[in-house]
Short mmCIF file of C-alpha atoms in Angstrom, two decimals:
data_model
loop_
_atom_site.label_atom_id
_atom_site.label_comp_id
_atom_site.label_asym_id
_atom_site.label_seq_id
_atom_site.Cartn_x
_atom_site.Cartn_y
_atom_site.Cartn_z
CA MET A 1068 110.68 71.33 101.38
CA PRO A 1069 108.07 74.12 101.51
CA ASN A 1070 107.03 75.88 104.71
CA GLU A 1071 110.08 75.15 106.79
CA ALA A 1072 112.43 77.43 108.62
CA ALA A 1073 115.90 77.95 107.25
CA PRO A 1074 118.45 75.83 109.12
CA ASN A 1075 119.92 77.46 112.23
CA ASP A 1076 123.51 77.23 111.07
CA ALA A 1077 126.09 79.18 109.13
CA ALA A 1078 125.49 77.22 105.95
CA GLY A 1079 121.84 78.20 105.96
CA HIS A 1080 122.75 81.81 106.70
CA ASP A 1081 125.23 81.93 103.81
CA ALA A 1082 122.43 80.97 101.42
CA LEU A 1083 120.35 84.01 102.38
CA PRO A 1084 120.18 87.01 100.02
CA LEU A 1085 122.06 89.50 102.23
CA SER A 1086 124.90 87.14 103.15
CA GLY A 1087 128.18 89.08 103.16
CA LEU A 1088 126.54 92.43 103.91
CA LYS A 1089 128.11 94.16 106.92
CA VAL A 1090 125.88 96.27 109.16
CA VAL A 1091 126.86 98.34 112.21
CA GLU A 1092 123.94 99.25 114.44
CA PHE A 1093 123.76 102.07 117.02
CA THR A 1094 120.18 101.64 118.21
CA HIS A 1095 117.82 101.16 121.11
CA MET A 1096 114.08 100.61 121.71
CA VAL A 1097 112.19 99.28 118.62
CA MET A 1098 112.42 101.16 115.30
CA GLY A 1099 116.20 101.09 114.86
CA PRO A 1100 116.60 97.52 116.14
CA ALA A 1101 113.80 96.43 113.77
CA VAL A 1102 115.93 97.57 110.82
CA GLY A 1103 118.83 95.44 112.00
CA LEU A 1104 116.55 92.51 112.79
CA VAL A 1105 115.24 92.29 109.23
CA LEU A 1106 118.68 92.73 107.67
CA GLY A 1107 120.12 90.12 110.03
CA ASP A 1108 117.34 87.63 109.41
CA LEU A 1109 117.97 88.02 105.68
CA GLY A 1110 121.64 87.11 106.10
CA ALA A 1111 123.54 90.31 106.92
CA ASP A 1112 126.27 90.30 109.57
CA VAL A 1113 124.84 92.82 112.06
CA VAL A 1114 127.08 94.15 114.82
CA LYS A 1115 125.16 95.96 117.55
CA VAL A 1116 127.32 98.56 119.31
CA GLU A 1117 126.07 98.92 122.89
CA PRO A 1118 127.00 101.13 125.85
CA MET A 1119 129.36 99.66 128.40
CA ASP A 1120 126.52 98.27 130.52
CA GLY A 1121 124.48 97.16 127.52
CA ASP A 1122 121.52 98.65 125.69
CA ASN A 1123 119.10 100.19 128.20
CA THR A 1124 116.29 98.45 126.29
CA ARG A 1125 117.49 95.21 127.89
CA ARG A 1126 116.30 96.54 131.27
CA LEU A 1127 112.86 97.84 130.35
CA MET A 1128 109.93 96.52 132.35
CA GLY A 1129 106.19 96.28 131.76
CA SER A 1130 105.13 96.75 128.15
CA GLY A 1131 108.77 97.26 127.14
CA ALA A 1132 110.02 93.96 128.54
CA GLY A 1133 109.65 92.22 125.18
CA TYR A 1134 111.41 94.83 123.04
CA PHE A 1135 114.94 93.53 123.29
CA PRO A 1136 114.27 89.80 122.78
CA MET A 1137 111.92 90.43 119.85
CA TYR A 1138 114.10 92.79 117.82
CA ASN A 1139 117.70 91.75 118.50
CA ARG A 1140 118.29 88.22 117.29
CA ASN A 1141 120.86 87.50 114.57
CA LYS A 1142 123.16 90.26 115.85
CA ARG A 1143 126.57 90.26 117.46
CA SER A 1144 127.10 92.51 120.48
CA VAL A 1145 130.04 94.84 121.11
CA CYS A 1146 130.22 97.13 124.14
CA LEU A 1147 132.30 100.30 123.68
CA ASP A 1148 132.75 103.58 125.53
CA LEU A 1149 131.95 105.86 122.60
CA LYS A 1150 132.79 108.98 124.62
CA SER A 1151 136.43 107.91 124.87
CA PRO A 1152 138.91 108.37 121.98
CA ALA A 1153 139.81 104.68 122.05
CA GLY A 1154 136.16 103.58 122.02
CA ARG A 1155 135.38 105.94 119.16
CA GLU A 1156 138.37 104.67 117.21
CA ALA A 1157 137.13 101.09 117.55
CA ALA A 1158 133.68 102.09 116.31
CA LEU A 1159 135.20 104.01 113.38
CA ARG A 1160 137.11 100.92 112.32
CA LEU A 1161 133.86 98.97 112.25
CA ILE A 1162 132.11 101.68 110.24
CA ALA A 1163 135.00 101.93 107.78
CA GLN A 1164 134.42 98.31 106.78
CA ALA A 1165 130.62 98.38 106.90
CA ASP A 1166 128.08 98.53 104.09
CA VAL A 1167 125.30 99.94 106.27
CA LEU A 1168 125.11 101.99 109.46
CA VAL A 1169 121.80 102.08 111.35
CA GLU A 1170 121.03 104.58 114.12
CA ASN A 1171 117.90 105.85 115.85
CA PHE A 1172 119.10 108.27 118.51
CA ARG A 1173 117.76 111.77 119.05
CA PRO A 1174 118.65 114.37 116.39
CA GLY A 1175 122.24 115.54 116.81
CA ALA A 1176 123.37 112.67 119.07
CA MET A 1177 125.44 110.86 116.44
CA GLU A 1178 127.05 114.14 115.33
CA ALA A 1179 128.00 114.91 118.93
CA LEU A 1180 129.78 111.55 119.15
CA GLY A 1181 131.61 112.14 115.87
CA PHE A 1182 129.53 109.67 113.85
CA GLY A 1183 127.36 112.05 111.83
CA GLU A 1184 126.29 111.42 108.24
CA ALA A 1185 128.81 113.75 106.59
CA ALA A 1186 131.78 112.49 108.60
CA MET A 1187 130.92 108.84 108.02
CA SER A 1188 130.40 109.39 104.30
CA ALA A 1189 133.87 110.92 104.12
CA LEU A 1190 135.30 107.95 106.05
CA ASN A 1191 133.46 105.35 103.95
CA PRO A 1192 132.01 106.70 100.68
CA GLY A 1193 130.18 103.44 99.99
CA LEU A 1194 128.30 103.52 103.31
CA VAL A 1195 124.51 103.53 103.38
CA TYR A 1196 123.66 105.60 106.46
CA CYS A 1197 120.19 104.77 107.80
CA SER A 1198 118.63 107.10 110.36
CA ALA A 1199 115.34 106.09 111.99
CA LYS A 1200 113.80 109.24 113.46
CA GLY A 1201 110.58 110.77 114.70
CA PHE A 1202 110.10 113.06 111.69
CA LEU A 1203 111.53 113.52 108.23
CA SER A 1204 112.88 116.90 107.06
CA GLY A 1205 110.65 119.84 107.93
CA PRO A 1206 109.54 122.03 110.83
CA TYR A 1207 109.15 119.05 113.19
CA GLU A 1208 112.43 117.27 112.42
CA HIS A 1209 114.15 118.26 115.68
CA ARG A 1210 111.30 117.09 117.91
CA ALA A 1211 111.52 113.98 120.01
CA ALA A 1212 108.91 111.39 119.14
CA LEU A 1213 107.60 108.01 120.23
CA ASP A 1214 105.29 105.48 118.61
CA GLU A 1215 102.38 106.85 120.64
CA VAL A 1216 103.18 110.46 119.71
CA ALA A 1217 103.10 109.54 116.03
CA GLN A 1218 99.82 107.64 116.39
CA MET A 1219 98.19 110.64 118.07
CA MET A 1220 99.56 113.20 115.59
CA GLY A 1221 99.10 111.00 112.54
CA GLY A 1222 95.40 110.24 112.98
CA LEU A 1223 95.76 106.54 113.75
CA ALA A 1224 94.75 106.85 117.41
CA TYR A 1225 91.66 108.84 116.35
CA MET A 1226 90.67 106.10 113.90
CA THR A 1227 91.37 103.25 116.36
CA GLY A 1228 89.42 104.37 119.44
CA PRO A 1229 85.72 105.19 119.79
CA PRO A 1230 84.64 108.83 119.34
CA GLY A 1231 86.23 111.07 121.93
CA ARG A 1232 88.63 108.35 123.09
CA PRO A 1233 91.71 108.23 120.81
CA LEU A 1234 93.46 104.93 121.38
CA ARG A 1235 96.88 103.77 120.30
CA ALA A 1236 97.04 100.47 118.46
CA GLY A 1237 97.83 97.48 120.67
CA SER A 1238 101.35 97.01 119.36
CA SER A 1239 104.31 99.21 118.39
CA VAL A 1240 103.02 99.25 114.83
CA ILE A 1241 104.51 102.62 113.89
CA ASP A 1242 107.94 101.74 115.27
CA VAL A 1243 107.94 98.43 113.41
CA MET A 1244 106.63 99.96 110.19
CA GLY A 1245 109.26 102.68 110.49
CA GLY A 1246 111.87 99.94 110.67
CA LEU A 1247 110.45 98.22 107.60
CA PHE A 1248 110.46 101.45 105.59
CA GLY A 1249 114.06 101.92 106.73
CA VAL A 1250 114.94 98.48 105.36
CA ILE A 1251 113.22 99.29 102.05
CA GLY A 1252 115.29 102.47 101.80
CA VAL A 1253 118.50 100.63 102.67
CA LEU A 1254 117.93 97.94 100.05
CA ALA A 1255 117.10 100.56 97.41
CA ALA A 1256 120.26 102.51 98.31
CA LEU A 1257 122.38 99.36 98.07
CA ILE A 1258 121.03 98.65 94.59
CA GLN A 1259 121.72 102.23 93.56
CA ARG A 1260 125.23 102.02 95.04
CA GLY A 1261 125.95 99.40 92.41
CA LYS A 1262 125.08 101.98 89.74
CA LEU A 1263 126.54 105.15 91.28
CA GLY A 1264 129.50 103.70 93.13
CA ARG A 1265 128.64 105.50 96.37
CA GLY A 1266 126.37 105.17 99.36
CA GLN A 1267 123.77 107.65 100.54
CA THR A 1268 121.68 108.64 103.53
CA VAL A 1269 118.36 106.90 104.13
CA LYS A 1270 115.90 108.27 106.65
CA SER A 1271 112.63 106.78 107.84
CA ALA A 1272 110.36 108.36 110.43
CA LEU A 1273 107.49 107.58 112.77
CA PHE A 1274 105.19 110.46 111.87
CA GLU A 1275 105.36 110.13 108.10
CA ASN A 1276 104.90 106.37 108.10
CA CYS A 1277 101.85 106.79 110.33
CA VAL A 1278 100.45 109.34 107.88
CA PHE A 1279 101.09 106.86 105.06
CA MET A 1280 99.08 104.25 106.95
CA VAL A 1281 96.06 106.53 107.35
CA GLY A 1282 96.29 107.64 103.72
CA GLN A 1283 93.29 105.45 102.89
CA HIS A 1284 91.17 107.54 105.26
CA MET A 1285 92.50 110.79 103.81
CA ALA A 1286 91.54 109.52 100.36
CA GLN A 1287 88.13 108.45 101.65
CA LYS A 1288 87.42 112.03 102.71
CA VAL A 1289 88.25 113.34 99.25
CA VAL A 1290 86.38 110.60 97.38
CA THR A 1291 83.19 110.72 99.46
CA GLY A 1292 83.29 114.29 100.75
CA VAL A 1293 82.63 112.93 104.24
CA ALA A 1294 85.24 112.71 106.98
CA PRO A 1295 85.83 109.10 108.04
CA ARG A 1296 84.53 108.11 111.44
CA PRO A 1297 86.63 106.12 113.93
CA MET A 1298 86.76 102.42 113.14
CA PRO A 1299 84.54 101.30 116.06
CA VAL A 1300 81.63 103.35 114.65
CA ARG A 1301 82.48 103.32 110.96
CA ILE A 1302 80.00 102.49 108.25
CA SER A 1303 81.21 99.08 107.19
CA ALA A 1304 81.79 98.28 103.54
CA TRP A 1305 80.04 94.92 104.14
CA ALA A 1306 76.94 93.85 106.02
CA ILE A 1307 78.44 90.79 107.70
CA TYR A 1308 81.81 91.96 108.96
CA ASP A 1309 81.74 91.83 112.73
CA LEU A 1310 82.32 90.00 115.99
CA PHE A 1311 79.85 87.33 117.04
CA THR A 1312 79.42 85.50 120.36
CA THR A 1313 79.09 81.72 120.33
CA ARG A 1314 77.11 79.44 122.63
CA ASP A 1315 80.12 78.76 124.83
CA GLY A 1316 80.74 82.48 125.37
CA GLU A 1317 83.64 82.84 122.92
CA GLN A 1318 83.96 85.50 120.23
CA VAL A 1319 84.60 84.96 116.53
CA PHE A 1320 85.10 87.49 113.75
CA VAL A 1321 83.31 86.65 110.50
CA GLY A 1322 83.27 88.48 107.19
CA VAL A 1323 81.11 87.92 104.10
CA VAL A 1324 82.68 90.21 101.53
CA THR A 1325 81.67 88.91 98.08
CA ASP A 1326 78.41 87.91 96.44
CA GLY A 1327 79.75 84.38 96.02
CA GLN A 1328 80.56 84.14 99.72
CA TRP A 1329 77.05 85.36 100.54
CA GLN A 1330 75.52 82.56 98.48
CA ALA A 1331 77.79 79.94 100.04
CA PHE A 1332 77.04 81.29 103.52
CA CYS A 1333 73.27 81.18 103.03
CA LYS A 1334 73.36 77.67 101.54
CA SER A 1335 75.56 76.24 104.28
CA PHE A 1336 73.46 77.64 107.12
CA GLY A 1337 70.08 76.99 105.51
CA LEU A 1338 69.16 80.67 105.09
CA THR A 1339 66.96 80.01 102.08
CA ASP A 1340 64.80 83.10 102.54
CA LEU A 1341 67.85 85.35 102.47
CA LEU A 1342 69.35 83.51 99.52
CA VAL A 1343 66.30 84.07 97.30
CA ASP A 1344 65.83 87.69 98.37
CA GLU A 1345 66.90 89.65 95.27
CA THR A 1346 67.46 92.81 97.33
CA LEU A 1347 70.32 91.01 99.11
CA ALA A 1348 71.98 89.54 96.02
CA ARG A 1349 74.48 92.39 95.76
CA ASN A 1350 76.74 93.85 98.44
CA THR A 1351 75.15 97.30 98.30
CA GLY A 1352 71.75 95.89 99.16
CA ARG A 1353 73.14 93.85 102.02
CA VAL A 1354 74.88 96.88 103.51
CA GLN A 1355 71.61 98.79 103.35
CA ALA A 1356 69.94 95.86 105.14
CA ARG A 1357 72.70 95.51 107.74
CA ASP A 1358 70.43 96.47 110.66
CA ARG A 1359 68.13 93.52 110.01
CA LEU A 1360 70.79 91.03 108.89
CA LEU A 1361 73.15 91.36 111.85
CA PRO A 1362 70.63 90.34 114.56
CA ARG A 1363 69.69 87.33 112.45
CA VAL A 1364 73.30 86.20 112.14
CA GLN A 1365 74.01 86.92 115.79
CA THR A 1366 71.15 84.61 116.81
CA LEU A 1367 72.31 81.99 114.32
CA PHE A 1368 75.89 81.87 115.56
CA ALA A 1369 74.77 81.88 119.22
CA ASP A 1370 73.55 78.30 118.65
CA PHE A 1371 77.07 77.07 117.81
CA ASP A 1372 80.02 76.32 120.01
CA LYS A 1373 83.18 78.10 118.89
CA ALA A 1374 84.95 74.97 117.59
CA ASP A 1375 81.94 73.85 115.53
CA LEU A 1376 81.43 77.31 114.08
CA LEU A 1377 85.08 77.65 113.07
CA GLN A 1378 84.97 74.27 111.36
CA ARG A 1379 81.83 75.24 109.42
CA LEU A 1380 83.25 78.62 108.37
CA GLU A 1381 86.49 77.06 107.16
CA ALA A 1382 84.59 74.51 105.09
CA ILE A 1383 82.63 77.33 103.41
CA GLY A 1384 85.76 79.34 102.72
CA LEU A 1385 84.68 82.49 104.54
CA PRO A 1386 87.13 84.91 106.19
CA PHE A 1387 86.98 84.19 109.92
CA ALA A 1388 89.14 84.46 113.02
CA PRO A 1389 89.01 83.35 116.62
CA ILE A 1390 89.85 86.21 118.98
CA ASN A 1391 93.29 85.24 120.21
CA ARG A 1392 95.46 86.82 122.86
CA PRO A 1393 99.19 87.15 122.11
CA GLU A 1394 100.02 84.31 124.50
CA ASP A 1395 97.65 82.00 122.60
CA LEU A 1396 99.95 82.18 119.57
CA PHE A 1397 102.64 80.09 121.26
CA ASP A 1398 100.34 77.10 120.72
CA ASP A 1399 99.02 78.04 117.28
CA ALA A 1400 99.07 74.94 115.09
CA HIS A 1401 99.89 76.82 111.90
CA LEU A 1402 102.81 78.75 113.40
CA ASN A 1403 104.25 75.64 114.99
CA ALA A 1404 103.95 73.57 111.83
CA ALA A 1405 105.40 76.11 109.41
CA GLY A 1406 108.47 77.56 111.12
CA GLY A 1407 106.57 80.63 112.26
CA LEU A 1408 108.12 80.61 115.74
CA LEU A 1409 111.87 80.57 116.34
CA ASP A 1410 113.68 79.08 119.33
CA LEU A 1411 115.78 81.66 121.18
CA THR A 1412 117.44 81.99 124.57
CA LEU A 1413 116.99 85.04 126.76
CA PRO A 1414 120.17 86.56 128.21
CA ASP A 1415 119.23 85.00 131.58
CA ASP A 1416 119.26 81.59 129.81
CA ARG A 1417 115.50 81.06 129.71
CA PRO A 1418 114.19 79.57 126.45
CA ILE A 1419 111.63 81.51 124.43
CA ARG A 1420 109.89 81.15 121.06
CA LEU A 1421 109.26 84.31 119.05
CA PRO A 1422 107.82 85.11 115.62
CA ALA A 1423 109.96 84.56 112.56
CA LEU A 1424 110.27 87.12 109.79
CA PRO A 1425 106.92 86.90 107.93
CA VAL A 1426 108.37 86.00 104.53
CA GLU A 1427 109.32 82.82 102.72
CA LEU A 1428 112.33 82.58 100.40
CA ASP A 1429 111.99 79.60 98.07
CA GLY A 1430 109.51 78.14 100.54
CA ARG A 1431 111.79 78.59 103.56
CA ARG A 1432 111.46 80.92 106.53
CA PRO A 1433 114.65 82.72 107.63
CA GLY A 1434 115.82 81.26 110.93
CA VAL A 1435 118.30 81.91 113.74
CA VAL A 1436 122.06 81.88 113.31
CA GLN A 1437 122.93 84.20 116.18
CA ASP A 1438 120.92 83.79 119.38
CA LEU A 1439 120.14 86.83 121.53
CA ALA A 1440 123.54 88.10 122.52
CA LYS A 1441 124.61 89.01 126.02
CA PRO A 1442 126.12 92.51 126.36
CA GLY A 1443 129.58 92.54 124.78
CA GLN A 1444 129.47 88.82 124.00
CA HIS A 1445 131.30 89.33 120.70
CA THR A 1446 133.54 92.27 121.57
CA ARG A 1447 136.76 90.27 121.29
CA GLU A 1448 136.00 88.56 117.98
CA VAL A 1449 134.56 91.66 116.33
CA LEU A 1450 137.50 93.86 117.30
CA ALA A 1451 139.87 91.18 116.10
CA SER A 1452 138.09 91.22 112.73
CA VAL A 1453 138.95 94.92 112.27
CA GLY A 1454 142.62 94.55 113.07
CA TYR A 1455 142.95 94.64 116.85
CA GLY A 1456 145.49 92.25 118.34
CA GLU A 1457 144.82 90.25 121.49
CA ALA A 1458 146.93 92.60 123.61
CA GLU A 1459 145.14 95.68 122.25
CA VAL A 1460 141.73 94.18 123.01
CA ALA A 1461 142.88 93.15 126.48
CA ASP A 1462 144.09 96.71 127.08
CA LEU A 1463 140.73 98.19 126.06
CA LEU A 1464 138.93 95.78 128.36
CA ALA A 1465 141.29 96.43 131.25
CA ARG A 1466 140.88 100.21 130.93
CA GLY A 1467 137.09 99.95 130.88
CA LEU A 1468 136.81 101.30 127.32
CA ALA A 1469 135.26 98.08 126.01
CA ALA A 1470 133.42 95.26 127.71
CA GLY A 1471 132.88 91.65 126.89
#
């Protein structure tokens, strides 16, 4: 059946494309966990190796409070003391049997623990080693970086805010995109492993993926010879492409981006004089007339309540959007009807619904097999899977070298 979530059971998980792939994750915050999230949603067995008291991301407050629940489903949790020989040995056993290792710690941290790229390649030649960093190779590669640092350096904050007020985007877009580019690299490396018989190192980075995102503006400068202005004051490519206020005080975004849409718009709203005006028949003419068209449309839409306007715009087939807040999406009819929100349980046992992976596979949305794990929830079963006996696991737990 189209537009349904994949069943939340092992059978459904086994049908996913990455079923059987083993991933070991040493990550925190957003970019690294996002790599594991996507791989896990697509069927991989992802084991998240956490510090003895759990990933510090679990304890973030404020704007970071949603990081852990959003990016850590479909993972098993193991808590190990990686600074101890016994804890390192347990992690090495996991890595020796893994297809993919994911890490996003500061440059040099994994090497200091004994889990650097060269050492892990020697241990497991088939391993795909994915590092999610601030910068790729070059003069900046040893710098620390955050999503906001990349947005400021990479031109995105300049393009997002009004002149003189650079503004980061309202989500961790660079972290998430960095995770997605990491996944692309991992999948490419796995395909190539089938040809070469060996793994390789994959690196994705905040700064470079931000630069990739603003590449359209870099190209605009070359094509037009004029530096692009920040988005709030840009010269729009279309005349009607803006926010409008309705009679009940709500805001709606509306775009009219083709000549056919312009004709349908004018006919539906009875704008006969604009429809027959030959100077407005093509987009270029409408953009040149933007200063006189916008006030007309603003007045027009101010006579409609939001619900009525949305209904009219949908009937015409125009691009439109109500201005939603993130919390409004919990009740979105489309997301709730099409498997777009997944049922999860926070570590403190509160239920929550969060966005599914935004892809369909044969008409099905990947679902949840492994709920959000509590710290060390799977330590015993995971260590058993790499050869530890019950007494050995009990000894590690008793000595405080593992937790679970």
